[in-house]
PDB file of C-alpha atoms in Angstrom:
ATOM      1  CA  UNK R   1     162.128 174.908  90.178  1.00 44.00           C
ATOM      2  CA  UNK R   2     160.910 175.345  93.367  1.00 39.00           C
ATOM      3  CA  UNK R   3     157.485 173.950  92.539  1.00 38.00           C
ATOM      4  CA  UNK R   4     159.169 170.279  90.898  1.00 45.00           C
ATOM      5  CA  UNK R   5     161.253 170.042  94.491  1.00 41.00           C
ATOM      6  CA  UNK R   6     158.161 170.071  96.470  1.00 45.00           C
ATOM      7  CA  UNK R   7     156.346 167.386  94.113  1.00 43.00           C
ATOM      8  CA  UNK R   8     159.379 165.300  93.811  1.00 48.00           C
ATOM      9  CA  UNK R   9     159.947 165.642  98.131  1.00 48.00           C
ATOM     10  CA  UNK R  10     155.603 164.737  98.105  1.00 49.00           C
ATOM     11  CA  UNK R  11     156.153 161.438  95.968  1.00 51.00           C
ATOM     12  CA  UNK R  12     158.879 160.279  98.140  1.00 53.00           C
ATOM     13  CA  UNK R  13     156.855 160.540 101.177  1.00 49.00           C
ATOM     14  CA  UNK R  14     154.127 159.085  99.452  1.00 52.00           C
ATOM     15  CA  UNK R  15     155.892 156.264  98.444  1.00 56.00           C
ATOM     16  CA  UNK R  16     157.874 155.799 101.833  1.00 57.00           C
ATOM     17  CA  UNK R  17     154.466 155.889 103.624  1.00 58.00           C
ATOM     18  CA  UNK R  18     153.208 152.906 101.366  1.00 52.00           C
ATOM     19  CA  UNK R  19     156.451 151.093 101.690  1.00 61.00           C
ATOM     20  CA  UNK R  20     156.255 151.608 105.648  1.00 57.00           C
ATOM     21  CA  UNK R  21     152.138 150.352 105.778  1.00 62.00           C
ATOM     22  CA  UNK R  22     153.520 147.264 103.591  1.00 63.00           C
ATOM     23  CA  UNK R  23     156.325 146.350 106.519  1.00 65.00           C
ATOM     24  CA  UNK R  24     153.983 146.972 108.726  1.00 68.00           C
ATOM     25  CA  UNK R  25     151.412 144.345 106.900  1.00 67.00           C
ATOM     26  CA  UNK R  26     154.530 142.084 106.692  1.00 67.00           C
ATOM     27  CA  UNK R  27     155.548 142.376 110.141  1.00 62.00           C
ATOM     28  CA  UNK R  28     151.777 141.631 111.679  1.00 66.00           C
ATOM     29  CA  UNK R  29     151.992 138.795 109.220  1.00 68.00           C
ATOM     30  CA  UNK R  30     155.168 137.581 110.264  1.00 63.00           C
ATOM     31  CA  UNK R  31     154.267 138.059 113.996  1.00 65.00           C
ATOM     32  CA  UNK R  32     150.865 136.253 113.688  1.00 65.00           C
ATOM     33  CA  UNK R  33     153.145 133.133 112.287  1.00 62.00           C
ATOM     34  CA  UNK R  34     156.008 133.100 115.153  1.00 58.00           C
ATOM     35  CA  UNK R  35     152.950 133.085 117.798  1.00 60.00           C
ATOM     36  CA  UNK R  36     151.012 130.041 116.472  1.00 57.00           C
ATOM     37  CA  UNK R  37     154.462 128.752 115.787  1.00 56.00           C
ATOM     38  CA  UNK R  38     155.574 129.667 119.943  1.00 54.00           C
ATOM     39  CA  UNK R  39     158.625 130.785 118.863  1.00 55.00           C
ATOM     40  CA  UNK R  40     159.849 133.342 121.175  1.00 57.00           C
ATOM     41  CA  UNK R  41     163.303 134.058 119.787  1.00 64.00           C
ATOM     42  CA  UNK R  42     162.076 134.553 116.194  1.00 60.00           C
ATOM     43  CA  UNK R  43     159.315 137.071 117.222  1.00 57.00           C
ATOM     44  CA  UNK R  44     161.874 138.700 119.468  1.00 64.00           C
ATOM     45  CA  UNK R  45     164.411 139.209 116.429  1.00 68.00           C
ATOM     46  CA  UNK R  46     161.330 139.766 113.770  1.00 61.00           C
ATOM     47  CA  UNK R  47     160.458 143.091 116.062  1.00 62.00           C
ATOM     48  CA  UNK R  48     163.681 143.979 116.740  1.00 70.00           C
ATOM     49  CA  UNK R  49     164.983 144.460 113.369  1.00 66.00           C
ATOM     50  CA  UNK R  50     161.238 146.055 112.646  1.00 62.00           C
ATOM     51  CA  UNK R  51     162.073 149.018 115.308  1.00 65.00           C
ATOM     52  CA  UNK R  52     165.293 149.361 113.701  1.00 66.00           C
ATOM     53  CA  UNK R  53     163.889 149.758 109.897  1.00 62.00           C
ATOM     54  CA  UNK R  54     161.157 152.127 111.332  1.00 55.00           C
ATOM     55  CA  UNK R  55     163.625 154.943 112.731  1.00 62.00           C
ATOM     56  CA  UNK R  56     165.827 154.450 110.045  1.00 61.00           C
ATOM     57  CA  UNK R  57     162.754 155.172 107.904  1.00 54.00           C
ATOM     58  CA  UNK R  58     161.723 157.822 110.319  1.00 54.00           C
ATOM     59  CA  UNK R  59     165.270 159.944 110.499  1.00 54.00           C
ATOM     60  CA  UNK R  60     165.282 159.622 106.819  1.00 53.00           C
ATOM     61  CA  UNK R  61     161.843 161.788 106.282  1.00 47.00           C
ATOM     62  CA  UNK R  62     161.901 163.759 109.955  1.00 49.00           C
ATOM     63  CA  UNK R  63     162.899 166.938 107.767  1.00 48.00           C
ATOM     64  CA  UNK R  64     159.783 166.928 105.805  1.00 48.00           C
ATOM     65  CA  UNK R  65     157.481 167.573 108.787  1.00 46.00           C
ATOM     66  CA  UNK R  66     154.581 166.249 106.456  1.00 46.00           C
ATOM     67  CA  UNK R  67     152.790 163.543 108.352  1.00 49.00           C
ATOM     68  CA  UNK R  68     155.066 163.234 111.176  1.00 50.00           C
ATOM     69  CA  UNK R  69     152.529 162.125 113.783  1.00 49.00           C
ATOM     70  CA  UNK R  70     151.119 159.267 111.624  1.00 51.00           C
ATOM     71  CA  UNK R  71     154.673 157.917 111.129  1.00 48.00           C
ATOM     72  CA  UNK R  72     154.621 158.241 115.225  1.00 52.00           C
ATOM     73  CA  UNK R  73     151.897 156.337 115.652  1.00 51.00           C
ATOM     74  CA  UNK R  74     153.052 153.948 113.312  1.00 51.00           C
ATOM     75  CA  UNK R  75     156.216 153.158 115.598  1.00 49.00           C
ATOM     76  CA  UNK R  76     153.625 152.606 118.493  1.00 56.00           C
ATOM     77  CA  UNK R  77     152.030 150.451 116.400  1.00 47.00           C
ATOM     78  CA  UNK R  78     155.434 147.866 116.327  1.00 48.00           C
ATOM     79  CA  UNK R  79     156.126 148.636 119.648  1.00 53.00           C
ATOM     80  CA  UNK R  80     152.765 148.060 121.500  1.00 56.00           C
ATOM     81  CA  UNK R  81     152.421 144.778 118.655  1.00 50.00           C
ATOM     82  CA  UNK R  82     156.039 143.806 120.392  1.00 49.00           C
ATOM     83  CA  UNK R  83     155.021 144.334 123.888  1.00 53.00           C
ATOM     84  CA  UNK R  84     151.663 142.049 123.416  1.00 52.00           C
ATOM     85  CA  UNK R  85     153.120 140.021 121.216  1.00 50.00           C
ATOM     86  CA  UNK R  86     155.725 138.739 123.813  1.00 44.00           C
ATOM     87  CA  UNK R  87     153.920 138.754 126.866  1.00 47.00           C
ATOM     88  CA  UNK R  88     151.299 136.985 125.169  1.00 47.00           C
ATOM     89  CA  UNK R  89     153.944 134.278 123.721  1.00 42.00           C
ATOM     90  CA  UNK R  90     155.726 134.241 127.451  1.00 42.00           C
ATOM     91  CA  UNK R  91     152.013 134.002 129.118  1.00 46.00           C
ATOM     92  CA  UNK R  92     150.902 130.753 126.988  1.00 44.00           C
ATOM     93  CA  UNK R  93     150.508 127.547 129.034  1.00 44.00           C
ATOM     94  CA  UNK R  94     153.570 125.681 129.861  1.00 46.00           C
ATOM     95  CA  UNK R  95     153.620 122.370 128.218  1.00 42.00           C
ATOM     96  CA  UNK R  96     153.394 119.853 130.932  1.00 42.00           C
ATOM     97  CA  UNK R  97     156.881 117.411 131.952  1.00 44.00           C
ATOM     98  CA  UNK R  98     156.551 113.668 131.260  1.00 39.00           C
ATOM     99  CA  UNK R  99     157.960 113.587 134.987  1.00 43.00           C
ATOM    100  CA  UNK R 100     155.406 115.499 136.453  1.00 43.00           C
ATOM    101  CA  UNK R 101     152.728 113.861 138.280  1.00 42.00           C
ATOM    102  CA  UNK R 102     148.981 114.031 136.853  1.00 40.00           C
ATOM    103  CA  UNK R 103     146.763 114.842 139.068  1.00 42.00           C
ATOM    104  CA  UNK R 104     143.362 112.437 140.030  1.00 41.00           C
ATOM    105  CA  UNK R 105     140.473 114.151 140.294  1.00 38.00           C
ATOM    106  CA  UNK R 106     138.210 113.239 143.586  1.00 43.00           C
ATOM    107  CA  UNK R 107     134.886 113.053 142.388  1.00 36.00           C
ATOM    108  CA  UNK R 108     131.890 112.532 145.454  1.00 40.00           C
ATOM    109  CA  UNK R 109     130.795 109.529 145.895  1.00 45.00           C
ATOM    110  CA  UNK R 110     127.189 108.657 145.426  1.00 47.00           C
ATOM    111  CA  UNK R 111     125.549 108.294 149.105  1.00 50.00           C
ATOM    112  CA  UNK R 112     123.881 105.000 149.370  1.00 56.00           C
ATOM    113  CA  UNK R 113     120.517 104.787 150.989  1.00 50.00           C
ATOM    114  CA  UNK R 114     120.109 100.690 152.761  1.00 53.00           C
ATOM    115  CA  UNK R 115     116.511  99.490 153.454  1.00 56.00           C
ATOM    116  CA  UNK R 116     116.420  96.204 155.267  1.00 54.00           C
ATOM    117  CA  UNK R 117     114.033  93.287 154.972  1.00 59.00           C
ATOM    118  CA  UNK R 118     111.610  94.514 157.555  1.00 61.00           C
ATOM    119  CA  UNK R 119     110.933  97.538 156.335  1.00 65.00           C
ATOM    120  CA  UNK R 120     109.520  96.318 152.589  1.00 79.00           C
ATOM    121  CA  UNK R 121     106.265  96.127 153.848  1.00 87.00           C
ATOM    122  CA  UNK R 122     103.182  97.070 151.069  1.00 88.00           C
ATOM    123  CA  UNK R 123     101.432 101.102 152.565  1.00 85.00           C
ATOM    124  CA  UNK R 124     100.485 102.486 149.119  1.00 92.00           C
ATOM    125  CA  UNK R 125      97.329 101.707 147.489  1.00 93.00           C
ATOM    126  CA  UNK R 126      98.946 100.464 144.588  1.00 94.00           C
ATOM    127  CA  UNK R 127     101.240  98.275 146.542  1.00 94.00           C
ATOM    128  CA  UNK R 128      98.836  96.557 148.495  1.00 96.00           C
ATOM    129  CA  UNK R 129      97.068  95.629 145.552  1.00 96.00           C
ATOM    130  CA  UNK R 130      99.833  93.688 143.951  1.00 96.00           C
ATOM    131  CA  UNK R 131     100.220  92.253 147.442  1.00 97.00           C
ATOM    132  CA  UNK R 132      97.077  91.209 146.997  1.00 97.00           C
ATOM    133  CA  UNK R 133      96.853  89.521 143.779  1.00 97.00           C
ATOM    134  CA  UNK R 134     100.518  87.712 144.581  1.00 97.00           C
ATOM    135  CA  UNK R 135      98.578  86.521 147.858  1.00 97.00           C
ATOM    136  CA  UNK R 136      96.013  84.874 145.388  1.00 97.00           C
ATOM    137  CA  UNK R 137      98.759  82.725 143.606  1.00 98.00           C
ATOM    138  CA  UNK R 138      99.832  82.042 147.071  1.00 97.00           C
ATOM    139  CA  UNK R 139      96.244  80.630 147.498  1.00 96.00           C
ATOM    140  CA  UNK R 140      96.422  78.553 144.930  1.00 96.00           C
ATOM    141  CA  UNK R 141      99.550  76.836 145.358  1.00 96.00           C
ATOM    142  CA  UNK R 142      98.202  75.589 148.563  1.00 93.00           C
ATOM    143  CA  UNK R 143     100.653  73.476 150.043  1.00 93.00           C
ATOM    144  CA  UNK R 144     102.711  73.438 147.334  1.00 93.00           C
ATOM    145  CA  UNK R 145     105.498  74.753 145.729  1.00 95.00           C
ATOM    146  CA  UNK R 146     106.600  75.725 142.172  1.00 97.00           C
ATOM    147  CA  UNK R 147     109.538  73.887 142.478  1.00 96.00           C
ATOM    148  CA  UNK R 148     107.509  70.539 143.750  1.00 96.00           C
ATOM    149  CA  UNK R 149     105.182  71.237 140.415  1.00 97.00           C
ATOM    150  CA  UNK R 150     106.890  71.380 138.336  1.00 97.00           C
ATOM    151  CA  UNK R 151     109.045  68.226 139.479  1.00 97.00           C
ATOM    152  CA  UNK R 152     105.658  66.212 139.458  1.00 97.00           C
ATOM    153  CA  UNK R 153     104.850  67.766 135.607  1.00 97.00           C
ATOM    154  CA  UNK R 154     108.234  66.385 134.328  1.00 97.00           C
ATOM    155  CA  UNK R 155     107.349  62.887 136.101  1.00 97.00           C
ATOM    156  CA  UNK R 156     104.276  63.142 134.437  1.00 97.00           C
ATOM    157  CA  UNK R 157     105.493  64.145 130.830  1.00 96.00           C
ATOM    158  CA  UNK R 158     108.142  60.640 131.262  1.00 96.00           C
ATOM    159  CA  UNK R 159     105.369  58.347 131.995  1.00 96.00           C
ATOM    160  CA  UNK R 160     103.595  59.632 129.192  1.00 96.00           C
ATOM    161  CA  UNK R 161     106.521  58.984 127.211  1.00 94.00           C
ATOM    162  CA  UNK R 162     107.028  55.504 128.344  1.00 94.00           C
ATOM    163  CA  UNK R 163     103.176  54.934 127.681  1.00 93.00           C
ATOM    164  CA  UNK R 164     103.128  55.835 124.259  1.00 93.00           C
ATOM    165  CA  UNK R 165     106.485  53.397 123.627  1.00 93.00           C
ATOM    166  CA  UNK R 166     104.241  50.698 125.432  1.00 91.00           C
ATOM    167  CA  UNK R 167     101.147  51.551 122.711  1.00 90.00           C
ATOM    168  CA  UNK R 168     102.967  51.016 119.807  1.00 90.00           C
ATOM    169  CA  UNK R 169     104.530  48.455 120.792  1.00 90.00           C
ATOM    170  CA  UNK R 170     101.196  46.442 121.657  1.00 88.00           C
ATOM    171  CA  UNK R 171      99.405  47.850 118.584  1.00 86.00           C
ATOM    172  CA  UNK R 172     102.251  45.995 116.329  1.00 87.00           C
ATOM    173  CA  UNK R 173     101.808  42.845 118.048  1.00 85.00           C
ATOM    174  CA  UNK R 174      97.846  42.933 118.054  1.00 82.00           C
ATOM    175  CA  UNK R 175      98.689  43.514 114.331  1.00 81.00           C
ATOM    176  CA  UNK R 176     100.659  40.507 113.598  1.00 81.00           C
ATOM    177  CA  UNK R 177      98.485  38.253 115.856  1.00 79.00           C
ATOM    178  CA  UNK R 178      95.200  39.035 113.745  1.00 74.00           C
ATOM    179  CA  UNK R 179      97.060  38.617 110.934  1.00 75.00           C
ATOM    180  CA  UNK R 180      98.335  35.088 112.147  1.00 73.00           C
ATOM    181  CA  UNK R 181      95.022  33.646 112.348  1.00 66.00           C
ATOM    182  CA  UNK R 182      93.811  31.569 109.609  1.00 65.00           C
ATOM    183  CA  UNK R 183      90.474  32.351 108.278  1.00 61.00           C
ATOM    184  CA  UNK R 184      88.528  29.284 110.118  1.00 50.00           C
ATOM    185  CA  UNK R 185      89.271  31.336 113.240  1.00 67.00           C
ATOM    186  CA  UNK R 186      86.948  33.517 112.794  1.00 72.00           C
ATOM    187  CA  UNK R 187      85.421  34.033 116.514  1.00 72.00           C
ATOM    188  CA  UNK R 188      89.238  34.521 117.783  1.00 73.00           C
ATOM    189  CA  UNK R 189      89.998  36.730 114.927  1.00 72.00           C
ATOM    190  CA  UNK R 190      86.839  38.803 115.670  1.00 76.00           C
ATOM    191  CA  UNK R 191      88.036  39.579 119.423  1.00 75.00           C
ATOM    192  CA  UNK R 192      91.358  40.333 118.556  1.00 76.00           C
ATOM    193  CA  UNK R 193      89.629  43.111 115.758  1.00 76.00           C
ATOM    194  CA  UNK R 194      87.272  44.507 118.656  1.00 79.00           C
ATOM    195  CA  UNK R 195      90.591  44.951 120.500  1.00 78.00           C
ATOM    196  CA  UNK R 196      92.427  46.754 117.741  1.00 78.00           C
ATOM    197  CA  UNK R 197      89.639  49.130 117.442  1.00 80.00           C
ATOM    198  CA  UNK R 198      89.412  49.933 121.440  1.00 79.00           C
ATOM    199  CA  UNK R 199      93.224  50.770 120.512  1.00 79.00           C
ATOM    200  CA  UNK R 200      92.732  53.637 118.174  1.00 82.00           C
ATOM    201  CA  UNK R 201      93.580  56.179 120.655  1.00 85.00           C
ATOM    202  CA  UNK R 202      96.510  57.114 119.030  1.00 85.00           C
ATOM    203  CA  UNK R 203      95.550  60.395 118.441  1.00 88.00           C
ATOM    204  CA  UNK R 204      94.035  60.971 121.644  1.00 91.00           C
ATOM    205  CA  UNK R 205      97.797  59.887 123.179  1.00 92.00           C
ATOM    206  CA  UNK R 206      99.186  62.079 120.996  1.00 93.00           C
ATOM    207  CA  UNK R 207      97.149  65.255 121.898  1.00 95.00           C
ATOM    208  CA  UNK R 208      97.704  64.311 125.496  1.00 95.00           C
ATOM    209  CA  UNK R 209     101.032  64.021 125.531  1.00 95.00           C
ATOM    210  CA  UNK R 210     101.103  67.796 124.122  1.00 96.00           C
ATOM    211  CA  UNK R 211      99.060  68.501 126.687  1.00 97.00           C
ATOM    212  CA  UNK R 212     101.440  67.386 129.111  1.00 97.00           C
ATOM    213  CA  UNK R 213     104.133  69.429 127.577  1.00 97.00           C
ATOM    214  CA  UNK R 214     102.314  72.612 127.575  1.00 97.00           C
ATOM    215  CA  UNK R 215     101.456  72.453 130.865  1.00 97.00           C
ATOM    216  CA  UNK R 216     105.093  72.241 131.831  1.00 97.00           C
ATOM    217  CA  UNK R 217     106.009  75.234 130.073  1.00 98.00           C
ATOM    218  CA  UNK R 218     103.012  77.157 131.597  1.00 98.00           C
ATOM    219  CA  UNK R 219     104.230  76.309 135.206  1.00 97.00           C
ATOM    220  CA  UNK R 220     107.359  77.342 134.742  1.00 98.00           C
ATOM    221  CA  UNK R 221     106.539  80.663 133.053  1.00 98.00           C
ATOM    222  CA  UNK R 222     103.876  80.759 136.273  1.00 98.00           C
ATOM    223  CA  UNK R 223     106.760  80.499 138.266  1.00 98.00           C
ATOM    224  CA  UNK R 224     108.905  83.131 136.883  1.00 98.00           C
ATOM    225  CA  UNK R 225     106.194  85.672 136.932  1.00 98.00           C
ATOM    226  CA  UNK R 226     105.488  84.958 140.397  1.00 98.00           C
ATOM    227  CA  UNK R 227     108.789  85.158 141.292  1.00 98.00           C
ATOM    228  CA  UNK R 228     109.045  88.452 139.284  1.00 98.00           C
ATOM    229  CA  UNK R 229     106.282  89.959 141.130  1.00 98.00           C
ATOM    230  CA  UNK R 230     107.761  89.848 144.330  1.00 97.00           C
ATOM    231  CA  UNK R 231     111.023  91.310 143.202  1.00 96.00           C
ATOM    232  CA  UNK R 232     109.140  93.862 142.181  1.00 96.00           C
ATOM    233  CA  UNK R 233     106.985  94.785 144.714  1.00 96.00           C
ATOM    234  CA  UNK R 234     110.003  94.781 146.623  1.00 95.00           C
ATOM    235  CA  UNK R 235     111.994  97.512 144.194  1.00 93.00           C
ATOM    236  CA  UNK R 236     108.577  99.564 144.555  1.00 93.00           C
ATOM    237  CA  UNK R 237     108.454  99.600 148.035  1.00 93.00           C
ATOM    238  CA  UNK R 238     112.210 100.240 148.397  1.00 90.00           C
ATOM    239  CA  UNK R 239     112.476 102.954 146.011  1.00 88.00           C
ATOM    240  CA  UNK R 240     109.344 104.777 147.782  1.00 90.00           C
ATOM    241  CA  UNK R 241     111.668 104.427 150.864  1.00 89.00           C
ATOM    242  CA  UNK R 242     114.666 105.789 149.343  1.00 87.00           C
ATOM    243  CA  UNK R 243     113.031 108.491 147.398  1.00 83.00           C
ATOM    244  CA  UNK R 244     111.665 109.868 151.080  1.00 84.00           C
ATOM    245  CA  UNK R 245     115.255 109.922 152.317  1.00 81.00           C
ATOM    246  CA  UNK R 246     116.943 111.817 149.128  1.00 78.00           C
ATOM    247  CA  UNK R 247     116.902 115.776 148.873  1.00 76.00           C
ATOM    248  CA  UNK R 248     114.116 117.598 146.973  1.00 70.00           C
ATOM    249  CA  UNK R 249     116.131 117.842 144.020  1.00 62.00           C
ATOM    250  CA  UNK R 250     117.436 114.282 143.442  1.00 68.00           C
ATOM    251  CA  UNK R 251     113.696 112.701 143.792  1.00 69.00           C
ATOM    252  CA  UNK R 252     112.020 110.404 141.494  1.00 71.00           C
ATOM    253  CA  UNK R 253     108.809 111.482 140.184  1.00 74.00           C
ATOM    254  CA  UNK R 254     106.266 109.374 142.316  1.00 78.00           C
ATOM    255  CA  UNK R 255     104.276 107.801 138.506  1.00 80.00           C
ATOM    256  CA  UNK R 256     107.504 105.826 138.254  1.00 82.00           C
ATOM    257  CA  UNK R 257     106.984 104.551 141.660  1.00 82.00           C
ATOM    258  CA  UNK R 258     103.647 103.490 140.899  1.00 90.00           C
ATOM    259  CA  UNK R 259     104.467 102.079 137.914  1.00 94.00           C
ATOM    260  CA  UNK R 260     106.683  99.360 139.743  1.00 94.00           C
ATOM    261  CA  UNK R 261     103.724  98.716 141.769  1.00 95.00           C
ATOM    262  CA  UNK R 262     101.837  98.268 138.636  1.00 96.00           C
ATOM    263  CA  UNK R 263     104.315  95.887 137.137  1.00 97.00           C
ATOM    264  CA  UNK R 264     104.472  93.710 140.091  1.00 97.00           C
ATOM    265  CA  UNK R 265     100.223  93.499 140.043  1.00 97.00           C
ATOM    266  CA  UNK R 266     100.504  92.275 136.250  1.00 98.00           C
ATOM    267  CA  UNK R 267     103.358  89.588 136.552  1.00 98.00           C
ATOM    268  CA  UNK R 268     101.343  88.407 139.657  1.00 98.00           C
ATOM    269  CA  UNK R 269      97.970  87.771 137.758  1.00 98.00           C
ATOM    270  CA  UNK R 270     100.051  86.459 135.014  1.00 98.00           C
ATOM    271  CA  UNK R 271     101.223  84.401 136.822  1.00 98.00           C
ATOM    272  CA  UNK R 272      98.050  83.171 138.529  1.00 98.00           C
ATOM    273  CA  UNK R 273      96.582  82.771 134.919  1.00 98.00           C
ATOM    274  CA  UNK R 274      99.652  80.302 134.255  1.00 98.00           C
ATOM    275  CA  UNK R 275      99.126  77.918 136.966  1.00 98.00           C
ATOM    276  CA  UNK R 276      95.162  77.532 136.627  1.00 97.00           C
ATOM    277  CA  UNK R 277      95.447  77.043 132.925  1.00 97.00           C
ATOM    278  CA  UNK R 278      98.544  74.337 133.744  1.00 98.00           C
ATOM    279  CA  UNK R 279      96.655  73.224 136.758  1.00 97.00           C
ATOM    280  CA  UNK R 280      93.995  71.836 134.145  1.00 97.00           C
ATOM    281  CA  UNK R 281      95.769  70.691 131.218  1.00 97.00           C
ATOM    282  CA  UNK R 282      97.953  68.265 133.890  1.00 97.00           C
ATOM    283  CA  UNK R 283      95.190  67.068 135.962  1.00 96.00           C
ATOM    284  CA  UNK R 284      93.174  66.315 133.090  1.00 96.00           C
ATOM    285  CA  UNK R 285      96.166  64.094 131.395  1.00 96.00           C
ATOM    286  CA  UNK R 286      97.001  62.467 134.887  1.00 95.00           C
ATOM    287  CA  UNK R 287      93.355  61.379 134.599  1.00 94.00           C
ATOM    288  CA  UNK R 288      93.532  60.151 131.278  1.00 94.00           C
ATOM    289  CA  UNK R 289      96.473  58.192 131.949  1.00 94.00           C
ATOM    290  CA  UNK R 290      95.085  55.798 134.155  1.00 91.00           C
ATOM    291  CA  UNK R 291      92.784  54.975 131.274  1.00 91.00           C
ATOM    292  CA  UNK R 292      94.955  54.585 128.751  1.00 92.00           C
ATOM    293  CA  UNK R 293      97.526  52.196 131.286  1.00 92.00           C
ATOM    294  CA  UNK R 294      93.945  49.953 131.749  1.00 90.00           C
ATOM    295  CA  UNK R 295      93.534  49.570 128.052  1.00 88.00           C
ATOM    296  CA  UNK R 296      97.669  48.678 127.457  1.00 89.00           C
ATOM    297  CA  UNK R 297      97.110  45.935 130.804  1.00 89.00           C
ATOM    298  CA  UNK R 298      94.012  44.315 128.813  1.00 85.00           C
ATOM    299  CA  UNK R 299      95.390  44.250 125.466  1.00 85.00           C
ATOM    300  CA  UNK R 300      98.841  42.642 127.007  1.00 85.00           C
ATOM    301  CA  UNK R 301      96.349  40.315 128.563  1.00 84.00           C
ATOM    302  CA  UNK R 302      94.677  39.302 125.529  1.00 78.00           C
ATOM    303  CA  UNK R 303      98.105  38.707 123.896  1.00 79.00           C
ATOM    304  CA  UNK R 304      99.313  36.337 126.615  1.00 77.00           C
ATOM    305  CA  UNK R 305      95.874  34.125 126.188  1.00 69.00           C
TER     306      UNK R 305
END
């Protein structure tokens, strides 16, 4: 008899223990939940009525005296889960008022380093070479401008225009005047013939007047590599400058420097290569011009007779 009151009084706290390990399951589950949820009042109620169902549970099975420190340290268990949980819920960041006043961050302003004009002068090796070869399309300029150049190309590339309107034109009336003469005509019909044939230029005016037009394109591209060699060589020198003045840490590494230097000494001797090539397809059209303006004036001549 005896022996059947102990077993039943062991199943009971068997089961009680398992009951009170599921609560406590349910009320870490439940707790996890209010604190992503931020409710404060629910997690204070949810632990709460957890103490209270724990020493109910506890009074009920304090007799037995099997166990009684784990039950203990269960009951910690809800109260140290209530103390964290709370403070931890009361200790979360405060969501911000649509009244309250953002604040600007101040960020430091980048210092600015000015060089002036009179300071851009060429002192590295690399410099002075690109100084150098923007000196030699300097030289060849002479007198001249790009601007001046490239007016006197376009002036050129109209007359050209204007002479090959005048050739045609000519060449159609030689044509019908040769065809005009009867055949007892022969010494008049011979000249005009000879003429025709000194006329057969047309592909020579042709070519020339391409000639024309690609010199104009080559001065202009001489003109913007010139003019992108000195702005250049300026950023070279002016960046060498500034990187002398910055900190140790906030340098640029001095290959990039040279490699502005570098740049500038290649759009300079491209642009030198420009202007000679331009320099002789113009001059040698502007020679051939005056040729072709002779030969127009005599066959207009011969027309008029």
């Amino acid at each position: 008899m005896y022996l059947n009151i102990e077993i039943q009084n062991s199943s009971n706290l068997i089961s009680q223990e398992v009951n009170v390990k599921k609560s406590i399951l349910a009320v870490c589950m439940l707790t996890l939940l209010c604190l992503l949820s931020c409710d404060i009042d629910a997690l204070n109620e949810l632990l709460i009525k957890a103490r209270e169902k724990f020493s109910d549970e506890n009074k009920n099975i304090e007799g037995s005296g099997h166990n009684q420190e784990d039950k203990e340290e269960q009951l910690d268990v809800v109260k140290n889960m209530e103390e964290r949980g709370v403070r931890q819920v009361v200790q979360g960041d405060p969501v911000a008022s649509v009244n309250d006043v953002i604040p600007v961050l101040q960020y430091p302003q980048q210092e600015t380093i000015e060089i002036g004009g009179k300071d851009l002068i060429p002192s590295t090796k690399k410099e002075k070479e690109a100084e150098a070869e923007i000196e030699k399309v300097k030289s060849a300029l002479g007198n001249y401008e790009f601007a001046k150049l490239i007016e006197d190309a376009c002036k050129l590339k109209g007359e050209y225009e204007q002479l090959e309107s005048s050739f045609y034109d000519i060449l159609s009336d030689l044509q019908r005047k040769t065809n005009s003469y009867p055949r007892k005509s022969r010494i008049e019909r011979q000249n005009l013939i000879q003429l025709q044939n000194k006329l057969k230029i047309n592909l020579e005016l042709e070519r020339l007047i391409n000639q024309v037009e690609e010199g104009l394109n080559e001065l202009q591209s001489a003109k913007f590599f010139f003019e992108k060699a000195q702005g250049t060589l300026k950023e070279a020198i002016a960046e060498r400058l500034k990187n002398a003045l910055r900190p140790s840490f906030r340098r640029v590494a001095n290959y990039l420097l040279v490699q502005l230097s570098r740049e500038a000494q290649r759009y300079a001797g491209n642009s030198l290569g420009q202007l000679e090539s331009s320099s002789i397809k113009l001059n040698e059209a502007n020679a051939k011009k005056k040729e072709i303006e002779e030969l127009i004036e005599e066959a207009k001549s011969s027309l008029a007779s």
